[in-house]
mmCIF file of C-alpha atoms and ligand atoms in Angstrom:
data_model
loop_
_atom_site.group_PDB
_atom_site.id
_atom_site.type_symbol
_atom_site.label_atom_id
_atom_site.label_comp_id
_atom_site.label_asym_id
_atom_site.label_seq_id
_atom_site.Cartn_x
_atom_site.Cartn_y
_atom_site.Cartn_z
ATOM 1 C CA UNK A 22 -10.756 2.021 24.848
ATOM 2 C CA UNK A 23 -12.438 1.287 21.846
ATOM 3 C CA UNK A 24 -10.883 2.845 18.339
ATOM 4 C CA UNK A 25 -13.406 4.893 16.250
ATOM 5 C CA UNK A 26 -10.703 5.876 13.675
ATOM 6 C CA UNK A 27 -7.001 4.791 12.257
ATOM 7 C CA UNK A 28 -5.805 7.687 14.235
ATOM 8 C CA UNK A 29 -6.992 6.254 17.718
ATOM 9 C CA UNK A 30 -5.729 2.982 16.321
ATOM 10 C CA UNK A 31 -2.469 4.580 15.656
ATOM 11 C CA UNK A 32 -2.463 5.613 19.300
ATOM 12 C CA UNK A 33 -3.107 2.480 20.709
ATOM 13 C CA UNK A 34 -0.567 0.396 18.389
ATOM 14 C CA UNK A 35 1.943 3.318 19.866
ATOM 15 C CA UNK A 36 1.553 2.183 23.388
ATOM 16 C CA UNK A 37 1.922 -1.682 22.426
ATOM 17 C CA UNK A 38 4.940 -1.750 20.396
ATOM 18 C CA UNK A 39 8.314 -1.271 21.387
ATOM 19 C CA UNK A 40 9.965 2.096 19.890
ATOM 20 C CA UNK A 41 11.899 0.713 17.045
ATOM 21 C CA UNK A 42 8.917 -1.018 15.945
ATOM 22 C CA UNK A 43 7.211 1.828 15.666
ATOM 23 C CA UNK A 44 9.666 4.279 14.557
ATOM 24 C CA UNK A 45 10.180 2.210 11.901
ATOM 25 C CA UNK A 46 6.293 2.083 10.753
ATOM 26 C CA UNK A 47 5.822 5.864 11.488
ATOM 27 C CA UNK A 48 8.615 7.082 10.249
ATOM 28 C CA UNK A 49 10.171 7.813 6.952
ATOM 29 C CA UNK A 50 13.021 9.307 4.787
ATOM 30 C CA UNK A 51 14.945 12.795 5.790
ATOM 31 C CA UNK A 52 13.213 14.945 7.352
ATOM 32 C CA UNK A 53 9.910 13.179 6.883
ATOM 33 C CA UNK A 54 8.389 15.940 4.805
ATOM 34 C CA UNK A 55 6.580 13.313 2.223
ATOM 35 C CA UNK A 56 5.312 11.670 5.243
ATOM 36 C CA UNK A 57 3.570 14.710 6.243
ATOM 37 C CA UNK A 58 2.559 16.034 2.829
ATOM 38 C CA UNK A 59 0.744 12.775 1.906
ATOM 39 C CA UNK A 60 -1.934 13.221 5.031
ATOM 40 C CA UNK A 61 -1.657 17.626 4.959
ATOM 41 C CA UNK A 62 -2.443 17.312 0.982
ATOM 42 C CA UNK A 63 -6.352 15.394 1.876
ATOM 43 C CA UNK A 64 -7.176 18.240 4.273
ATOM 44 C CA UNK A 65 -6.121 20.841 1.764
ATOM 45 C CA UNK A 66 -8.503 19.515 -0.777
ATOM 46 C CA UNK A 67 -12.194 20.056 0.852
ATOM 47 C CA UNK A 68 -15.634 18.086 -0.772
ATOM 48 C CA UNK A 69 -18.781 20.202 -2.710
ATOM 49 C CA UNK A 70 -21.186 18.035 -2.191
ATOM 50 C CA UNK A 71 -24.204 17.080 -3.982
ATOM 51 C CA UNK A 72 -28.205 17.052 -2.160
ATOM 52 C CA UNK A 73 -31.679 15.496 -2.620
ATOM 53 C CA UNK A 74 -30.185 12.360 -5.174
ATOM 54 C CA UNK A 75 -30.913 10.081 -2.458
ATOM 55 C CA UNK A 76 -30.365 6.079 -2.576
ATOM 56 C CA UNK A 77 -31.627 3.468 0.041
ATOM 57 C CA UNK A 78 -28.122 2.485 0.278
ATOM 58 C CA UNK A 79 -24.634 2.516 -1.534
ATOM 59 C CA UNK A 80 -22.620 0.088 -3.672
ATOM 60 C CA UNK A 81 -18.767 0.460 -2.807
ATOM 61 C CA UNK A 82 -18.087 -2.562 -4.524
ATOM 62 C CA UNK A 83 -15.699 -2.609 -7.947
ATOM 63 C CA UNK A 84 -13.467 -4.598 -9.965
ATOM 64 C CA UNK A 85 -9.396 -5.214 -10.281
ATOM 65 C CA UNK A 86 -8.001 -7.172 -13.071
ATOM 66 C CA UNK A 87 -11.571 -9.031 -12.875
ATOM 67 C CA UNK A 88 -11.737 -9.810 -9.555
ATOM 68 C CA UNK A 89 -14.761 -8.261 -7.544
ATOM 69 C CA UNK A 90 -13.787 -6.421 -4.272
ATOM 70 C CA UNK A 91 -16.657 -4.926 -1.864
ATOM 71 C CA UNK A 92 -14.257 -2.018 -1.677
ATOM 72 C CA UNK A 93 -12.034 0.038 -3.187
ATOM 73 C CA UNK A 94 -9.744 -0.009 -0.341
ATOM 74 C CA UNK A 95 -6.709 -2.612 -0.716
ATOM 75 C CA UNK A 96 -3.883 -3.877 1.650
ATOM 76 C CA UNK A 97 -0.350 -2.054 -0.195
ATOM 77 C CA UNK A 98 2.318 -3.913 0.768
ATOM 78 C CA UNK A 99 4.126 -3.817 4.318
ATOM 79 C CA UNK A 100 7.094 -5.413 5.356
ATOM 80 C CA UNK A 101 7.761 -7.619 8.768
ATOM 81 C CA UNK A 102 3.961 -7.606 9.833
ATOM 82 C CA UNK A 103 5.542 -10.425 12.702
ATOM 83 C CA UNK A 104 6.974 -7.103 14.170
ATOM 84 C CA UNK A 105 3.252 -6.077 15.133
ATOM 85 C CA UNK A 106 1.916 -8.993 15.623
ATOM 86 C CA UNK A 107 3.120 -12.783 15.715
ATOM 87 C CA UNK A 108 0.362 -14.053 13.703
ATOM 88 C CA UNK A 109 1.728 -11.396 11.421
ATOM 89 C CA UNK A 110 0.943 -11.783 7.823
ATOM 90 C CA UNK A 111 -1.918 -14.759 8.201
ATOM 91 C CA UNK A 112 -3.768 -12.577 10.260
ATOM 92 C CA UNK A 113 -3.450 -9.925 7.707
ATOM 93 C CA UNK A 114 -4.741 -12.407 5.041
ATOM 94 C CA UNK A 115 -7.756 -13.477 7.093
ATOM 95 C CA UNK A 116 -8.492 -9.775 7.579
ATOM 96 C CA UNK A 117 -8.720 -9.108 4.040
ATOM 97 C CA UNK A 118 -10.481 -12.059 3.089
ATOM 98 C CA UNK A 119 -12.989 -11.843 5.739
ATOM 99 C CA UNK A 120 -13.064 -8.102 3.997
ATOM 100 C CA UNK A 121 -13.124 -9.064 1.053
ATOM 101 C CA UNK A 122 -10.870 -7.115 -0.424
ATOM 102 C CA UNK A 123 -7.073 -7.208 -2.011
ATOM 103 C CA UNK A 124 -4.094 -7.798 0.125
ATOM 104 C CA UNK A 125 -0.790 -6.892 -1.647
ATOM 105 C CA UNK A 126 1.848 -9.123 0.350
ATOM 106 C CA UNK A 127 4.894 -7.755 0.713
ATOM 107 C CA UNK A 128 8.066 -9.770 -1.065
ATOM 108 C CA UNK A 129 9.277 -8.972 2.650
ATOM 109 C CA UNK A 130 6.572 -10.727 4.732
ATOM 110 C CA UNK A 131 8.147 -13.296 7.595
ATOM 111 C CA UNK A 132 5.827 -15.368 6.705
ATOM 112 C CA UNK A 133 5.880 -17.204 3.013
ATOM 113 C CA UNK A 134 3.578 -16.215 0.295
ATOM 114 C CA UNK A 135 2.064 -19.632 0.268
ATOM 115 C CA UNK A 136 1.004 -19.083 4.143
ATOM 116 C CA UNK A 137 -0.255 -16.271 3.574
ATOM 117 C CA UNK A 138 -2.345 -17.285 1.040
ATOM 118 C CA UNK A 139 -3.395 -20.560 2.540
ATOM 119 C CA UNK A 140 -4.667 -18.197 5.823
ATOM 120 C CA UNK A 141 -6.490 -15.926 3.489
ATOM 121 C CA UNK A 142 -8.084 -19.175 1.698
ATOM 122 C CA UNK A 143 -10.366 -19.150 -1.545
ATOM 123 C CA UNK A 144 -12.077 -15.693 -0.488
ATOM 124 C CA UNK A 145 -8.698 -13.535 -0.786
ATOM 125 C CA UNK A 146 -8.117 -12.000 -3.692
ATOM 126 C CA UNK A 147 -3.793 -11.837 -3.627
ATOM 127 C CA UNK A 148 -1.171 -9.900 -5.052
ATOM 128 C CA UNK A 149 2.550 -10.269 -4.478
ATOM 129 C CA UNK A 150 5.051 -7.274 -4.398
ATOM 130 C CA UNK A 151 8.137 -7.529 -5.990
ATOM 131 C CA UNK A 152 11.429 -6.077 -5.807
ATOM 132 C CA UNK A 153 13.297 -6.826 -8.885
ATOM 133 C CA UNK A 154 16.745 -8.668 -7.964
ATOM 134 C CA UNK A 155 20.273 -8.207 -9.575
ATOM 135 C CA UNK A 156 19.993 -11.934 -10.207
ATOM 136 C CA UNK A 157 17.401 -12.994 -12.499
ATOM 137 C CA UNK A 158 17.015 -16.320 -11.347
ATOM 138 C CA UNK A 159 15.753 -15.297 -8.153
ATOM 139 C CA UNK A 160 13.364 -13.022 -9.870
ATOM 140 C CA UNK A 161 12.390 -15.845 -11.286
ATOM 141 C CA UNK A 162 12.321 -18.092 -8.400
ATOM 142 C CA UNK A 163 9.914 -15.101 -6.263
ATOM 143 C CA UNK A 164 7.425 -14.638 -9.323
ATOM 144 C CA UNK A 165 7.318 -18.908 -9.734
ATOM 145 C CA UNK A 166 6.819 -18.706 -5.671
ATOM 146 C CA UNK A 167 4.154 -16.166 -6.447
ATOM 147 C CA UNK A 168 2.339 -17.875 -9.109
ATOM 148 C CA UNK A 169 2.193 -21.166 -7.315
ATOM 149 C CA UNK A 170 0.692 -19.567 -3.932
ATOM 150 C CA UNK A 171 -2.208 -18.317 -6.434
ATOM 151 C CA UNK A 172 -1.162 -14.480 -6.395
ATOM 152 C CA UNK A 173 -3.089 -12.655 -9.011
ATOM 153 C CA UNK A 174 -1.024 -9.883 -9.852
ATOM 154 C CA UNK A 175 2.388 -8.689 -9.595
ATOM 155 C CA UNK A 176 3.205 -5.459 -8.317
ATOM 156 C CA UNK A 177 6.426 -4.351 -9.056
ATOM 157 C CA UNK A 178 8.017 -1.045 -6.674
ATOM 158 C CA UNK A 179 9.719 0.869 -9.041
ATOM 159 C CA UNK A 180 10.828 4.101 -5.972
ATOM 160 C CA UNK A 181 13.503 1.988 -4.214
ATOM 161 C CA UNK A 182 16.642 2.315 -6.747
ATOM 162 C CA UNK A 183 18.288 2.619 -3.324
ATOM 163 C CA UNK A 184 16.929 2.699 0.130
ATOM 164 C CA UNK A 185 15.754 6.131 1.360
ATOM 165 C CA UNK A 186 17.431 7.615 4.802
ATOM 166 C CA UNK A 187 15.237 6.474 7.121
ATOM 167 C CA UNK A 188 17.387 8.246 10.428
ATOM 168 C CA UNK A 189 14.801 6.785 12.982
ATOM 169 C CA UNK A 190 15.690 3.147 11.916
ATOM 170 C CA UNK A 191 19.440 4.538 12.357
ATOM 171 C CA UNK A 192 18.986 6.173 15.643
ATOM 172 C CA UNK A 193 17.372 3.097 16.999
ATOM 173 C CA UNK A 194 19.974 0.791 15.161
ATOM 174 C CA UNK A 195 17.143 -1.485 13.353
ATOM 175 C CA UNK A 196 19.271 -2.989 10.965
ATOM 176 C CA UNK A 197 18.325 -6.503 11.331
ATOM 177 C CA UNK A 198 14.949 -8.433 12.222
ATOM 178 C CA UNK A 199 14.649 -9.588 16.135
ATOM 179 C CA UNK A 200 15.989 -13.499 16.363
ATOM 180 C CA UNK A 201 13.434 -15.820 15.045
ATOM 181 C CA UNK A 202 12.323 -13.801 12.179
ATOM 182 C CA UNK A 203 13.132 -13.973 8.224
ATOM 183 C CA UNK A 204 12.204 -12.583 4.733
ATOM 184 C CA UNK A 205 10.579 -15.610 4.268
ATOM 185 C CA UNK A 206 10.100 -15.338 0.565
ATOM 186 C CA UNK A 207 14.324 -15.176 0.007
ATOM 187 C CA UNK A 208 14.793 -18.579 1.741
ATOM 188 C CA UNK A 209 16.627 -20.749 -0.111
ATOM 189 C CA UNK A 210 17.332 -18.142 -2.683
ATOM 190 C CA UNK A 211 19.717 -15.332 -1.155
ATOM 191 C CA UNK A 212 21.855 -15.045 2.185
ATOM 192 C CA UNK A 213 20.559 -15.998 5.333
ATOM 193 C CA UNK A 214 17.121 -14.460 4.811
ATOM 194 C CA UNK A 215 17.867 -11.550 6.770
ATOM 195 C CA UNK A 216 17.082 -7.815 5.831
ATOM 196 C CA UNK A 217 20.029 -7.576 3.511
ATOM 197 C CA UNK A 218 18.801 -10.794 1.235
ATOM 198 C CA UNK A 219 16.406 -8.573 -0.228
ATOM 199 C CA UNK A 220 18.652 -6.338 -2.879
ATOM 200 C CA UNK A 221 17.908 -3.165 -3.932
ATOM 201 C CA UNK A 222 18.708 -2.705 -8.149
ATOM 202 C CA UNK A 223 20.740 0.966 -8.739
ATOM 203 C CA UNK A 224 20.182 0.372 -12.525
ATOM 204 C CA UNK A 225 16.953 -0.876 -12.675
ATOM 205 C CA UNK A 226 15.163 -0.094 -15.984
ATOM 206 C CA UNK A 227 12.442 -0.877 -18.475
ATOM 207 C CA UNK A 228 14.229 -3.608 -19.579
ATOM 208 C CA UNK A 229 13.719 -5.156 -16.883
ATOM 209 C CA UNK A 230 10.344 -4.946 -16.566
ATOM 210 C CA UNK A 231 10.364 -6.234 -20.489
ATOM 211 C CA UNK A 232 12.067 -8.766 -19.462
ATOM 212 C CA UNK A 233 9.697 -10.008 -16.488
ATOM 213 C CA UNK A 234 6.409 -9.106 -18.555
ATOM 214 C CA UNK A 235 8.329 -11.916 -20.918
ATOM 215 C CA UNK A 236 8.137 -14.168 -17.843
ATOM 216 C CA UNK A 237 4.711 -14.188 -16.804
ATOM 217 C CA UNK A 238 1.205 -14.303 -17.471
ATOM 218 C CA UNK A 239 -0.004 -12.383 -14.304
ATOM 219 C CA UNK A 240 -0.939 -8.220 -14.481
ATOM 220 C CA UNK A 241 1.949 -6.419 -13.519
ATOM 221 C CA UNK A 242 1.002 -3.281 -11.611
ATOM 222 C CA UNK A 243 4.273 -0.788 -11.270
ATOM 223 C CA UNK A 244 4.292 1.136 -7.923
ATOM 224 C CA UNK A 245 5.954 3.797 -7.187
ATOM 225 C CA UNK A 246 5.280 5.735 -10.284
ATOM 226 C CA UNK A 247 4.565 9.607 -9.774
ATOM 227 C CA UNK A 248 5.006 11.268 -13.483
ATOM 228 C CA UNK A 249 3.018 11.320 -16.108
ATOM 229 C CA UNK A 250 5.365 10.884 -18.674
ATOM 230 C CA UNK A 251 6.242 7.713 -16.431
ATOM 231 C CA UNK A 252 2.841 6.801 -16.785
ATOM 232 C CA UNK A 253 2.414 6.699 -20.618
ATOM 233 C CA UNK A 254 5.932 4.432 -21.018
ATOM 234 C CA UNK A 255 4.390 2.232 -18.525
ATOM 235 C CA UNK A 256 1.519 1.521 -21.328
ATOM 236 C CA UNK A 257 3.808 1.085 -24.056
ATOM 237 C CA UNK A 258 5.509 -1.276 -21.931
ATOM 238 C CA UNK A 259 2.527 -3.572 -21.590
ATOM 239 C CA UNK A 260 1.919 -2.710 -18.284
ATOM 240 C CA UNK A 261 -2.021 -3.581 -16.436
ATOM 241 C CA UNK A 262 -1.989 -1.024 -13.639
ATOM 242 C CA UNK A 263 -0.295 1.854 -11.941
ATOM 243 C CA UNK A 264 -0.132 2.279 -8.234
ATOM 244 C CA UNK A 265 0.728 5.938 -7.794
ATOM 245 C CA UNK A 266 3.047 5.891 -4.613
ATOM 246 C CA UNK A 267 6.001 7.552 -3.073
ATOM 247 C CA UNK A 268 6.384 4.696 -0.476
ATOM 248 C CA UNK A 269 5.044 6.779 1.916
ATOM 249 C CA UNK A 270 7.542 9.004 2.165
ATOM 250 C CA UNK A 271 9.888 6.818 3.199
ATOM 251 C CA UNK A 272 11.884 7.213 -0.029
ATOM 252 C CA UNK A 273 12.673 10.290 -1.618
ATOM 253 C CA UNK A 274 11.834 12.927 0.611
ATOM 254 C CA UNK A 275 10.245 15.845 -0.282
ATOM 255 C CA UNK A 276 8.238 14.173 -3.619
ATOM 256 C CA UNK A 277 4.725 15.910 -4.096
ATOM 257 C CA UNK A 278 2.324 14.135 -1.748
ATOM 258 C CA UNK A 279 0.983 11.051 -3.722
ATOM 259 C CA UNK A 280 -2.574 12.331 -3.982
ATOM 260 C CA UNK A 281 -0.881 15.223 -5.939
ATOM 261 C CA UNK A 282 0.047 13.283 -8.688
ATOM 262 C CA UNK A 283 -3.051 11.123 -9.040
ATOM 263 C CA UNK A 284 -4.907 13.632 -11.366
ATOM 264 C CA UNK A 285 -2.123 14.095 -14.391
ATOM 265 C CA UNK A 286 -1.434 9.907 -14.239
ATOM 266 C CA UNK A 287 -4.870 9.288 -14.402
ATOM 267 C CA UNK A 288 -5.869 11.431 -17.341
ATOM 268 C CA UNK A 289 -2.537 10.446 -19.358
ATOM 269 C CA UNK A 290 -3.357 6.321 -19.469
ATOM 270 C CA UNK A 291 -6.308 3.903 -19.953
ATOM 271 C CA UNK A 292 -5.133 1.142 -17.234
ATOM 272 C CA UNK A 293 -6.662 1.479 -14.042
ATOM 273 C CA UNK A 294 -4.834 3.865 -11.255
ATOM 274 C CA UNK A 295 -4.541 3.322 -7.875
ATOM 275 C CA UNK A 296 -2.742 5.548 -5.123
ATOM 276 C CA UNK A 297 -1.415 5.169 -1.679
ATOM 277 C CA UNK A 298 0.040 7.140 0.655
ATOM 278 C CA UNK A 299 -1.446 9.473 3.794
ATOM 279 C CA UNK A 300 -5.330 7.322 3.483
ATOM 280 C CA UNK A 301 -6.509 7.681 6.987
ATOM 281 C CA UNK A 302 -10.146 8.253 6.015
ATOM 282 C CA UNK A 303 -13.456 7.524 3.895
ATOM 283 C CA UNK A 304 -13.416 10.663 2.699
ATOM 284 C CA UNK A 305 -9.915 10.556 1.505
ATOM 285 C CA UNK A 306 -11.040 7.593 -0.701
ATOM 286 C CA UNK A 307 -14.045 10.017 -2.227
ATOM 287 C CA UNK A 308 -11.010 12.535 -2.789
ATOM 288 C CA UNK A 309 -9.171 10.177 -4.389
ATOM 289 C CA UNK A 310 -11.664 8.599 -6.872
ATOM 290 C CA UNK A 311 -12.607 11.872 -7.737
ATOM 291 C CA UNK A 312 -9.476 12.806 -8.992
ATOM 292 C CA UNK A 313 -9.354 9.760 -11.266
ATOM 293 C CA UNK A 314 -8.021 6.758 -9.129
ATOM 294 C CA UNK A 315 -9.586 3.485 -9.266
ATOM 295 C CA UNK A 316 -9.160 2.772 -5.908
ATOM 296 C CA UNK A 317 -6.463 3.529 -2.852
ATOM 297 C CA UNK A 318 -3.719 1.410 -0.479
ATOM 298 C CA UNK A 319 -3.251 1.707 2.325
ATOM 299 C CA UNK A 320 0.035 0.526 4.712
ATOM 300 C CA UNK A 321 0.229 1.891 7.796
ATOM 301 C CA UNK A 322 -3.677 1.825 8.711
ATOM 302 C CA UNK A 323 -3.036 -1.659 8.734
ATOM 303 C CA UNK A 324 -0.189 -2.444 10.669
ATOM 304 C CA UNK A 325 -1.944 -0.391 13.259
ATOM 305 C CA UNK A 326 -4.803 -2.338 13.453
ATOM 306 C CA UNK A 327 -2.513 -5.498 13.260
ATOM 307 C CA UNK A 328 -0.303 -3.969 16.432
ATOM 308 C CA UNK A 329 -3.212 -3.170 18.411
ATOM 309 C CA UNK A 330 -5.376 -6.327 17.963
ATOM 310 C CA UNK A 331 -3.883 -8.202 15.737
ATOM 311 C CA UNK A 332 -6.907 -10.084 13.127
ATOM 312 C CA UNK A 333 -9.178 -8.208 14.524
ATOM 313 C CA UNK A 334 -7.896 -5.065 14.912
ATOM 314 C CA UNK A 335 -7.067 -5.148 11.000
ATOM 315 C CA UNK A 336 -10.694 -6.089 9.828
ATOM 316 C CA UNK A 337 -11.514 -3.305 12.445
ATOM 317 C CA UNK A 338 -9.261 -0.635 10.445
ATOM 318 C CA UNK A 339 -11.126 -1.601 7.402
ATOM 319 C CA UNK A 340 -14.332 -1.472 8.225
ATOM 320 C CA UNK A 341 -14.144 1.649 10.117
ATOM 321 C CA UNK A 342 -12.891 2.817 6.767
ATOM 322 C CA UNK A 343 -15.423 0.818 4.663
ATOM 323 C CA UNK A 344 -17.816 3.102 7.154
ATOM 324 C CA UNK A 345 -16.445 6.392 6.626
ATOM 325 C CA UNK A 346 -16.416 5.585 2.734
ATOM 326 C CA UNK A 347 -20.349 4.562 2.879
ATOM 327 C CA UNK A 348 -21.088 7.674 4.969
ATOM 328 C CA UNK A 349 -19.519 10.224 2.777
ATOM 329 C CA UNK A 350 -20.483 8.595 -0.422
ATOM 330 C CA UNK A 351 -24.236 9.437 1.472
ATOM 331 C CA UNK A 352 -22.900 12.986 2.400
ATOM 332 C CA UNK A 353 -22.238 13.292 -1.428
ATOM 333 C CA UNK A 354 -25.055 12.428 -3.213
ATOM 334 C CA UNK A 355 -23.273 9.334 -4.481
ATOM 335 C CA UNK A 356 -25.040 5.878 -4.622
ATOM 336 C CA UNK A 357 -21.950 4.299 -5.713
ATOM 337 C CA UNK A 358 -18.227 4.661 -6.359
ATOM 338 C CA UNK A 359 -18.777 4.767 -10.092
ATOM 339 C CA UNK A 360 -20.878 7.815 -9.275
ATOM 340 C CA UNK A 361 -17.925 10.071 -8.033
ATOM 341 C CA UNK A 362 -17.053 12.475 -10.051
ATOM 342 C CA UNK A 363 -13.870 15.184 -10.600
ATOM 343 C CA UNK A 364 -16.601 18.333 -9.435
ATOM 344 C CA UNK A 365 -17.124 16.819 -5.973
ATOM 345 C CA UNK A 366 -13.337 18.182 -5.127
ATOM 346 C CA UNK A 367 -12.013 22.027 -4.389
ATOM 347 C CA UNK A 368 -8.933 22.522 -3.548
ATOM 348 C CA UNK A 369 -8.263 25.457 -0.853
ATOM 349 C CA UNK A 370 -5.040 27.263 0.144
ATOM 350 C CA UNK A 371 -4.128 26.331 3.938
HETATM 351 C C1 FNR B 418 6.029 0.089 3.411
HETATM 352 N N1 FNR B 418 5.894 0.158 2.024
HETATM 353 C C2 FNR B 418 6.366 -0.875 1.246
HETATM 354 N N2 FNR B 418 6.218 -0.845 -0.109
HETATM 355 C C3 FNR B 418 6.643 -1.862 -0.870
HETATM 356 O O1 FNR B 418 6.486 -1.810 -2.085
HETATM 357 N N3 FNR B 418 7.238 -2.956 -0.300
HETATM 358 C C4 FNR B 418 7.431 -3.061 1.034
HETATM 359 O O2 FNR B 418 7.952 -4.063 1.530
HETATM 360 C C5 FNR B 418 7.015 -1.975 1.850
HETATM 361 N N4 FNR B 418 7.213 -2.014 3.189
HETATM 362 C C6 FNR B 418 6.707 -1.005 3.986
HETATM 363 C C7 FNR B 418 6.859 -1.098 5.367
HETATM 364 C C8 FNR B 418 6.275 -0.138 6.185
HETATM 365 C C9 FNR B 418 6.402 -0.258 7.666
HETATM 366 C C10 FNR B 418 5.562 0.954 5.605
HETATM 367 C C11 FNR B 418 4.900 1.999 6.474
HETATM 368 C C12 FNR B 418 5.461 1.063 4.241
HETATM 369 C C13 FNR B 418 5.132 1.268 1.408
HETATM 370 C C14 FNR B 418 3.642 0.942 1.360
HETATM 371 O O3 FNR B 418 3.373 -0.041 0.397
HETATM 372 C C15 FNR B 418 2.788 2.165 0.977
HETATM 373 O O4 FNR B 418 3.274 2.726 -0.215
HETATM 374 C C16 FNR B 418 2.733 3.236 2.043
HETATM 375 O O5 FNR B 418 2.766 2.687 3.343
HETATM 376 C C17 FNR B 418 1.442 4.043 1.856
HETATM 377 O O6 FNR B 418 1.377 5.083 2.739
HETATM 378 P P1 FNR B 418 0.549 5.051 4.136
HETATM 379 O O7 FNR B 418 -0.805 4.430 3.886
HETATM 380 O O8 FNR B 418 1.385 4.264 5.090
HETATM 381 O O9 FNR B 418 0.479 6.492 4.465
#
């Protein structure tokens, strides 16, 4: 059968992986609430469109950090993409280059950053995640690593003082990555490369993101970020870009749904604003510019796509999506993304 949305992807990637795989994709913190409220929160906010400004056609390209994209629809980070696929993050890259839009590798890819960007080649425009480590010289060792593969941005996940309760992972005891797979970024620089060589930082603070805006050159984006209050300290802090996250709820359970919080950071800073979290259609990206982001992530879209059929189920997810977006920019009356504006969006009681 042929997939004509993420959902049917979803469905298919279901029936290909084994459980634990998936569970661990799927699933999230607690009682998955977040997880929920990130896709219910899109169907509670309906579109008013607009008639009779009609274009010959639409322009969903924009800019990041000034790189062009042809969408605003990026890659957010995913871990272990070799769990969906074993091309795993290279197919990714080509995906997104052949896209031509941002991937944000995760710091916990299995394969290494400079892989991934080699597969992507001169076309992909690259980011690297980071998780900031208790030791600062493998900080500095992941953002060098970063730097030299060509990433242009950091984007630093600010949600994960400790690791949410993820009870699927515990009920299927995925602990550890199957034999022949590694954090391929911490080789060399922590443990055996396993799961547990990526640390998580209990007193992690702006002094630590002083500290690595003192150590590189590149934007750092902080994800992760939900308050406004948040937002504005980010500024101060010389910060390029927010990426308005709650992991998708995978973290702190029962955090407002991610497109919640979009409106308030957006109106409080000057840096661009992107969200992720519960993106499963072009329409959701019209919702989401209108309410002040720049452009949206998406993770588990792709790792269905990747599960499914691996390169080409990917670029399949984001075209579909690059689809929908075209179609209800049309629906709109918008004849580009610039064009959408805060009145196109209602929100209704369910
Ligand atoms: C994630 N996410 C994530 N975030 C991050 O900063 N570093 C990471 O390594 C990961 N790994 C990861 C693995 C898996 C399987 C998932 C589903 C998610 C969070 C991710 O970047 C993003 O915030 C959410 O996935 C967005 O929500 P949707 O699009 O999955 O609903």
């Amino acid at each position: 059968m042929m997939p004509f949305s993420v959902r049917e992807f979803e469905a298919l990637a279901r029936d290909r992986l084994p459980r634990y795989a998936y569970d661990f994709i799927a699933g999230g913190a607690d009682d998955e609430v977040t997880v929920r409220a990130n896709e219910q929160a899109f169907a509670r906010l309906r579109l008013l469109p607009r008639v009779l400004r009609g274009q010959p056609g639409r322009d969903l390209g924009t800019t990041l950090f000034g790189a062009g994209i042809t969408m605003p629809v990026l890659l957010s980070p995913t871990a272990f993409h070799r769990l969906a696929d074993p091309a795993g993050e290279q197919a990714t890259a080509r995906a997104a280059a052949k896209a031509g839009t941002v991937l944000i590798a995760s710091m916990a890819s299995t394969v290494p950053i400079g892989d991934i960007a080699t597969a992507g080649g001169a076309d992909l425009v690259l980011w690297f995640q980071l998780y900031i480590q208790p030791d600062q010289a493998v900080t500095d060792a992941l953002v060098k690593r970063a730097e030299d593969a060509g990433c242009r941005a950091l984007v630093v996940t600010v949600d994960s003082p400790v690791l949410g309760w993820r009870q699927r992972d515990h009920h299927n005891e995925f602990h550890d990555l199957p034999a022949g797979l590694y954090c391929e970024n911490m080789r060399g620089l922590a443990g055996d490369s396993g799961v547990r060589s990526i640390a998580m930082v209990p007193e992690l603070s702006w002094e630590h993101i002083d500290r690595l805006r003192q150590t590189t050159e590149l934007p750092i984006v902080l994800k992760g970020l939900m308050h406004p209050a948040d937002a504005v300290t980010a500024v101060e802090h010389g910060v390029s870009g927010l990426l308005v996250s709650n992991h998708g709820g995978r973290q702190l359970d029962t955090a407002v749904a991610a497109i919640d919080a979009v409106a308030d950071v957006a109106a409080a800073v000057d840096i661009p604003v992107l969200m992720d979290g519960g993106v499963r259609r072009g329409t959701d990206v019209v919702k989401a510019l209108a309410l002040g982001a720049h452009a949206v992530g998406i993770g588990r879209p792709v790792l269905w796509g990747l599960a499914a059929r691996g390169e080409e189920g990917v670029l399949d997810v984001l075209e579909l999506l690059r689809g929908e977006l075209d179609r209800a920019l049309a629906l709109t009356g918008c004849a580009s993304v610039r064009q959408v504006t805060s009145d196109l969006v209602r929100e209704v009681r369910c």
